[in-house]
PDB file of C-alpha atoms in Angstrom:
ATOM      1  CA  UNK N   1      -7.036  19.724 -10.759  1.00  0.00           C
ATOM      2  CA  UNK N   2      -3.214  18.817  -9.855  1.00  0.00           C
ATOM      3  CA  UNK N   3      -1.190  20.959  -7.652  1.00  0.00           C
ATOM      4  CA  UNK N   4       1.825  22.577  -9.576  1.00  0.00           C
ATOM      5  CA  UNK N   5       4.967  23.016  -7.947  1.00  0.00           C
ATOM      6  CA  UNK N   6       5.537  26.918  -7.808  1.00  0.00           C
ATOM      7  CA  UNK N   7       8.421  27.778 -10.250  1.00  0.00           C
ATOM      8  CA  UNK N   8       9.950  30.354  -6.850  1.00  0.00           C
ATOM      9  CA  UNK N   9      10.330  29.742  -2.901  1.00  0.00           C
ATOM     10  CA  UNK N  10      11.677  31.778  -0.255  1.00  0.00           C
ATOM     11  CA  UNK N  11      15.628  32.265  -0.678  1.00  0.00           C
ATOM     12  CA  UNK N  12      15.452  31.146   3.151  1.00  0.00           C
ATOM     13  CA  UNK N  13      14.625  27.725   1.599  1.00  0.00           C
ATOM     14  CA  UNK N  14      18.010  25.594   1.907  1.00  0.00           C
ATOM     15  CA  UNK N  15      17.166  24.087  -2.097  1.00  0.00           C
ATOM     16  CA  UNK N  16      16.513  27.573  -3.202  1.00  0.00           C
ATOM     17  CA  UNK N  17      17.421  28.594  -7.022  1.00  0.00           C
ATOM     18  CA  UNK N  18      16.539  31.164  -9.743  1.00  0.00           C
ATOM     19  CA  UNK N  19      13.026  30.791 -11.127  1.00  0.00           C
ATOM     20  CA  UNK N  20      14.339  31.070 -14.326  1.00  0.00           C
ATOM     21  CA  UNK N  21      17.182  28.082 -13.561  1.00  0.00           C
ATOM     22  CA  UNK N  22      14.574  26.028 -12.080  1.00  0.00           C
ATOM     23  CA  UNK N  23      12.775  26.339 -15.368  1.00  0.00           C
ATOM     24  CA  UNK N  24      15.373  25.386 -17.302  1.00  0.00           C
ATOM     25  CA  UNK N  25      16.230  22.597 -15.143  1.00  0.00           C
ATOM     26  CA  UNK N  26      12.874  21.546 -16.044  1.00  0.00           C
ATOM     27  CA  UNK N  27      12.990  21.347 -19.562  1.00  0.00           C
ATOM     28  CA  UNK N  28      16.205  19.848 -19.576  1.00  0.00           C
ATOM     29  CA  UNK N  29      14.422  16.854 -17.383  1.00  0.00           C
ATOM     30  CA  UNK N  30      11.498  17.095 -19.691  1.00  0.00           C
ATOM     31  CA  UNK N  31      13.830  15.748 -23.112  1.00  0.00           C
ATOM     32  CA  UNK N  32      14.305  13.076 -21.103  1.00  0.00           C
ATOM     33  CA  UNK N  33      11.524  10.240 -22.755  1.00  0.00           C
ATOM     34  CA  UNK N  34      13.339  12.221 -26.327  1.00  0.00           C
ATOM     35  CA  UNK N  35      16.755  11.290 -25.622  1.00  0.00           C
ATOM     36  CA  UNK N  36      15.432   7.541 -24.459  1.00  0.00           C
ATOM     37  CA  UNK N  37      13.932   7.050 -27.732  1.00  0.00           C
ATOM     38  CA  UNK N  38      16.648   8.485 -29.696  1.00  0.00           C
ATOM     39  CA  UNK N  39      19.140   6.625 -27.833  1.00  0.00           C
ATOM     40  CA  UNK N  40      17.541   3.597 -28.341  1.00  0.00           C
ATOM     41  CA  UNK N  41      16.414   3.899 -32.382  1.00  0.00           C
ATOM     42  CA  UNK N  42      20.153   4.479 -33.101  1.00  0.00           C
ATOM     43  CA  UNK N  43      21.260   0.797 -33.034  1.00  0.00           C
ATOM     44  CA  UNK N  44      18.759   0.133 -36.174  1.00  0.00           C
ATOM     45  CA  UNK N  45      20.093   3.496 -37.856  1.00  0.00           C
ATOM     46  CA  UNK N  46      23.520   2.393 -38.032  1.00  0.00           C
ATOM     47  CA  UNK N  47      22.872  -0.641 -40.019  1.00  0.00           C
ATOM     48  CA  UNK N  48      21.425   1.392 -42.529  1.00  0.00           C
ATOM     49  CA  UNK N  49      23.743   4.044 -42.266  1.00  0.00           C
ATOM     50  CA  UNK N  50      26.525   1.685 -42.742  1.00  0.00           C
ATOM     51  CA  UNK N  51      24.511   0.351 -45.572  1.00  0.00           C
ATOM     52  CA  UNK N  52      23.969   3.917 -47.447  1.00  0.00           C
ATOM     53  CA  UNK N  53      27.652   5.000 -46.550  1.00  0.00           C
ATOM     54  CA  UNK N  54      29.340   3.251 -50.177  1.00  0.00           C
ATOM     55  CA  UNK N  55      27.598   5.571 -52.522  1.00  0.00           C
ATOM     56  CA  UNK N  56      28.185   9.170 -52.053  1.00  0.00           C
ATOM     57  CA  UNK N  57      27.977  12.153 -54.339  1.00  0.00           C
ATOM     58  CA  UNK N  58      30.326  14.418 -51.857  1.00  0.00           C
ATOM     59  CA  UNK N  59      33.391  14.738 -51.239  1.00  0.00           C
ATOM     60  CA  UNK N  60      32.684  14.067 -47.276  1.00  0.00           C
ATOM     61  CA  UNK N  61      33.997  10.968 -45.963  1.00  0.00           C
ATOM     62  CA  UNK N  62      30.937   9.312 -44.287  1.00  0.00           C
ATOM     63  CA  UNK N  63      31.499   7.911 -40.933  1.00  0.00           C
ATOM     64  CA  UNK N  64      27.828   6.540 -39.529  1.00  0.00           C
ATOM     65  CA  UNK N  65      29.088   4.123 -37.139  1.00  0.00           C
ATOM     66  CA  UNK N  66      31.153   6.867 -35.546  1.00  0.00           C
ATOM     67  CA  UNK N  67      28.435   9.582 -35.782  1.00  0.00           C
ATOM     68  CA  UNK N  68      26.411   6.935 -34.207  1.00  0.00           C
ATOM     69  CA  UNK N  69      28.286   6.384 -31.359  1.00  0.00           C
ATOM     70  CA  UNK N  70      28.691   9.852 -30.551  1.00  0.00           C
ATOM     71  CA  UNK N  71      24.895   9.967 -30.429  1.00  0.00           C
ATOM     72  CA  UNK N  72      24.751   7.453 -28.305  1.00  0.00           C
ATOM     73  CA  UNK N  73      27.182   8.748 -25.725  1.00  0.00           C
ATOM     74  CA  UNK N  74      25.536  12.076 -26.577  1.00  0.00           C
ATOM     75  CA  UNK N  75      21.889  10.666 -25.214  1.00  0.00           C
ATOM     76  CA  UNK N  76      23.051   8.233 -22.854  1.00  0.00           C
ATOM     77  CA  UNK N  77      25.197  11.119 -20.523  1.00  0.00           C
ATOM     78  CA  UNK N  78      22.406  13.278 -20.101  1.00  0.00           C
ATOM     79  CA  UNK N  79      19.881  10.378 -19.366  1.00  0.00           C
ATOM     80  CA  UNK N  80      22.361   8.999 -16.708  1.00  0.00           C
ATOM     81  CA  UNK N  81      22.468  12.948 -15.357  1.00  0.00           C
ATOM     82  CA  UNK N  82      19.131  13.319 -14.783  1.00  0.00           C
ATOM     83  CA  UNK N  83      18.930   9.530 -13.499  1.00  0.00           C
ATOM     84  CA  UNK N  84      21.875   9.720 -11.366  1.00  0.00           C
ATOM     85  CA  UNK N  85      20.710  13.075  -9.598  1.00  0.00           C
ATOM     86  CA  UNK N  86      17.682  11.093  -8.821  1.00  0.00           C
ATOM     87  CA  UNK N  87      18.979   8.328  -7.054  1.00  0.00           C
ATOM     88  CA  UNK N  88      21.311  10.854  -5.154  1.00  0.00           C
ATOM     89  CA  UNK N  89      18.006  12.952  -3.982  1.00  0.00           C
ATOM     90  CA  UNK N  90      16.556   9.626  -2.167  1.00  0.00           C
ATOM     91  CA  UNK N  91      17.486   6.241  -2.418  1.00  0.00           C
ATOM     92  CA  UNK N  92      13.998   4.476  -1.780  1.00  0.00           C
ATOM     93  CA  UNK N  93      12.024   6.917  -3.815  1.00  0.00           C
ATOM     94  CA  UNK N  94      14.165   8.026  -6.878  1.00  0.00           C
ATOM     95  CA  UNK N  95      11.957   6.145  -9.140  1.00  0.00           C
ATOM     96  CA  UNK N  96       8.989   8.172  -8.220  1.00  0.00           C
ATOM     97  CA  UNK N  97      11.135  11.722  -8.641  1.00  0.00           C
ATOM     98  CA  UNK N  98      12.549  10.629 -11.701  1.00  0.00           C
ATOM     99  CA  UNK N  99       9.128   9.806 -13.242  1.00  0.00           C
ATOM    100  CA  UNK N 100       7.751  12.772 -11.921  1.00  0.00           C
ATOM    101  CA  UNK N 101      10.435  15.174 -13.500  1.00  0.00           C
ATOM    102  CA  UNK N 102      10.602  13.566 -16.845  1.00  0.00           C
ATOM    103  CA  UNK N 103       6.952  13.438 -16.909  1.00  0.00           C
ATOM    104  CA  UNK N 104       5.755  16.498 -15.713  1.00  0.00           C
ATOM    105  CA  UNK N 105       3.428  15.131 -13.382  1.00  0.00           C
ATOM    106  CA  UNK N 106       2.348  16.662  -9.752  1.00  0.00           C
ATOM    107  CA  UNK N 107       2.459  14.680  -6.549  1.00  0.00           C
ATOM    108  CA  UNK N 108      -1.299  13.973  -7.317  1.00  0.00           C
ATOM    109  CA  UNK N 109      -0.848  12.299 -10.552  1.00  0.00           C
ATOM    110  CA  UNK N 110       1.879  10.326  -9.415  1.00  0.00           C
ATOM    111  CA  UNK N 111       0.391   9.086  -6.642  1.00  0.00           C
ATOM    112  CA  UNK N 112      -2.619   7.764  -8.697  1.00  0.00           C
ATOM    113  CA  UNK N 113      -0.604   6.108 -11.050  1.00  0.00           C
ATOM    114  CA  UNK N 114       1.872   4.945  -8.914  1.00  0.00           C
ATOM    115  CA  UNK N 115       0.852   5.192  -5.039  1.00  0.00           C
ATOM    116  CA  UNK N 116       4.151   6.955  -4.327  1.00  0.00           C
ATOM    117  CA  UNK N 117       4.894   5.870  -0.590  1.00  0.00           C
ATOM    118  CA  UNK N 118       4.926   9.440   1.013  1.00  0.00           C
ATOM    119  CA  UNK N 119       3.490  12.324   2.051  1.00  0.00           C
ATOM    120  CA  UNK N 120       2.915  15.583  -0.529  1.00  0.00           C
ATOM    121  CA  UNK N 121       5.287  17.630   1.538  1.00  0.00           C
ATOM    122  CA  UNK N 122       7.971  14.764   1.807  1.00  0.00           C
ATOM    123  CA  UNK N 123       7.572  14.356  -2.112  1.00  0.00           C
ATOM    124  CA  UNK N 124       8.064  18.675  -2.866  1.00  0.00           C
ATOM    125  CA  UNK N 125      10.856  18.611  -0.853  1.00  0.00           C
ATOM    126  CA  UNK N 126      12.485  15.961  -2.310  1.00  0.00           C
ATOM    127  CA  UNK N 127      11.451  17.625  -5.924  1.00  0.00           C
ATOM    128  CA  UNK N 128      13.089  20.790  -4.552  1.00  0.00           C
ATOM    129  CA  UNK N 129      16.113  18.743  -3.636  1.00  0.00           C
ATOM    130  CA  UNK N 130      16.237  17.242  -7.204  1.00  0.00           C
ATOM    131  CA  UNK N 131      16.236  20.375  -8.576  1.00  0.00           C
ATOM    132  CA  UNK N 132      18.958  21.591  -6.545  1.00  0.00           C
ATOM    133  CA  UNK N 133      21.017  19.237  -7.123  1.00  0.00           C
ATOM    134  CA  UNK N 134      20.638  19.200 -10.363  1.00  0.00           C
ATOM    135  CA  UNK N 135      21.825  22.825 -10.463  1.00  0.00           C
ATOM    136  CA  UNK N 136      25.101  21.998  -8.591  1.00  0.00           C
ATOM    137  CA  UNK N 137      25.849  19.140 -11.349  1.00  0.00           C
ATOM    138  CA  UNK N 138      24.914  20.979 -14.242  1.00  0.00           C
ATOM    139  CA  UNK N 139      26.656  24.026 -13.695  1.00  0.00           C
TER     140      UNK N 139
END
């Protein structure tokens, strides 16, 4: 059975935040594969959109390409948030933290899947650090 990070640490820890910001940290990183998907099925939805946008039974003017884009810039600045914090935790091993937060997955899991390249207690402290981070961009 994995080891889970615990969701508090000592306030004496220098990447130290709320339990309850941590967690929503968490979530926030855990939309991530969401917005991907999203982001990328919205090039095939505007065609249609476009498509559907000459017969309408309101009063509303349509404006899918527009909506679209918005969508797009919607998904694509919170994917480049959470990617962006990970490459500022560690350069050599962002790719690891930024699976691991988006995934979910403990130090153990990522290391059989991936053979992450350090230690467990290089890899928490560089979650922590994500995390932290995180908090100061997000604010």
């Amino acid at each position: 059975m994995g080891t889970t990070i615990r969701p508090e640490i000592s306030k004496k820890n220098r990447y130290w935040i709320d339990k309850h910001r941590y967690y929503e940290l968490k979530h926030f990183c855990l939309q991530y594969p969401t917005w991907k998907k999203a982001h990328s099925s919205l090039d095939s939805m505007v065609r249609f959109a476009y498509d559907a946008a000459g017969s309408s039974r309101t009063n509303k003017i349509q404006r899918p390409v527009e909506d679209t884009v918005i969508a797009r810039e919607y998904y694509a600045e919170r994917m480049s948030i959470v990617e962006a914090t990970a490459k500022e935790t560690d350069e050599d091993l962002w790719k690891y933290i930024l699976k691991a937060v988006t995934e979910g997955l403990s130090y153990e899991c990522l290391r059989a899947q991936t053979n992450i390249p350090c230690c467990k207690d290089t890899y928490y402290d560089l979650y922590r650090r994500f995390f932290w981070l995180l908090n100061k961009r997000r604010k």
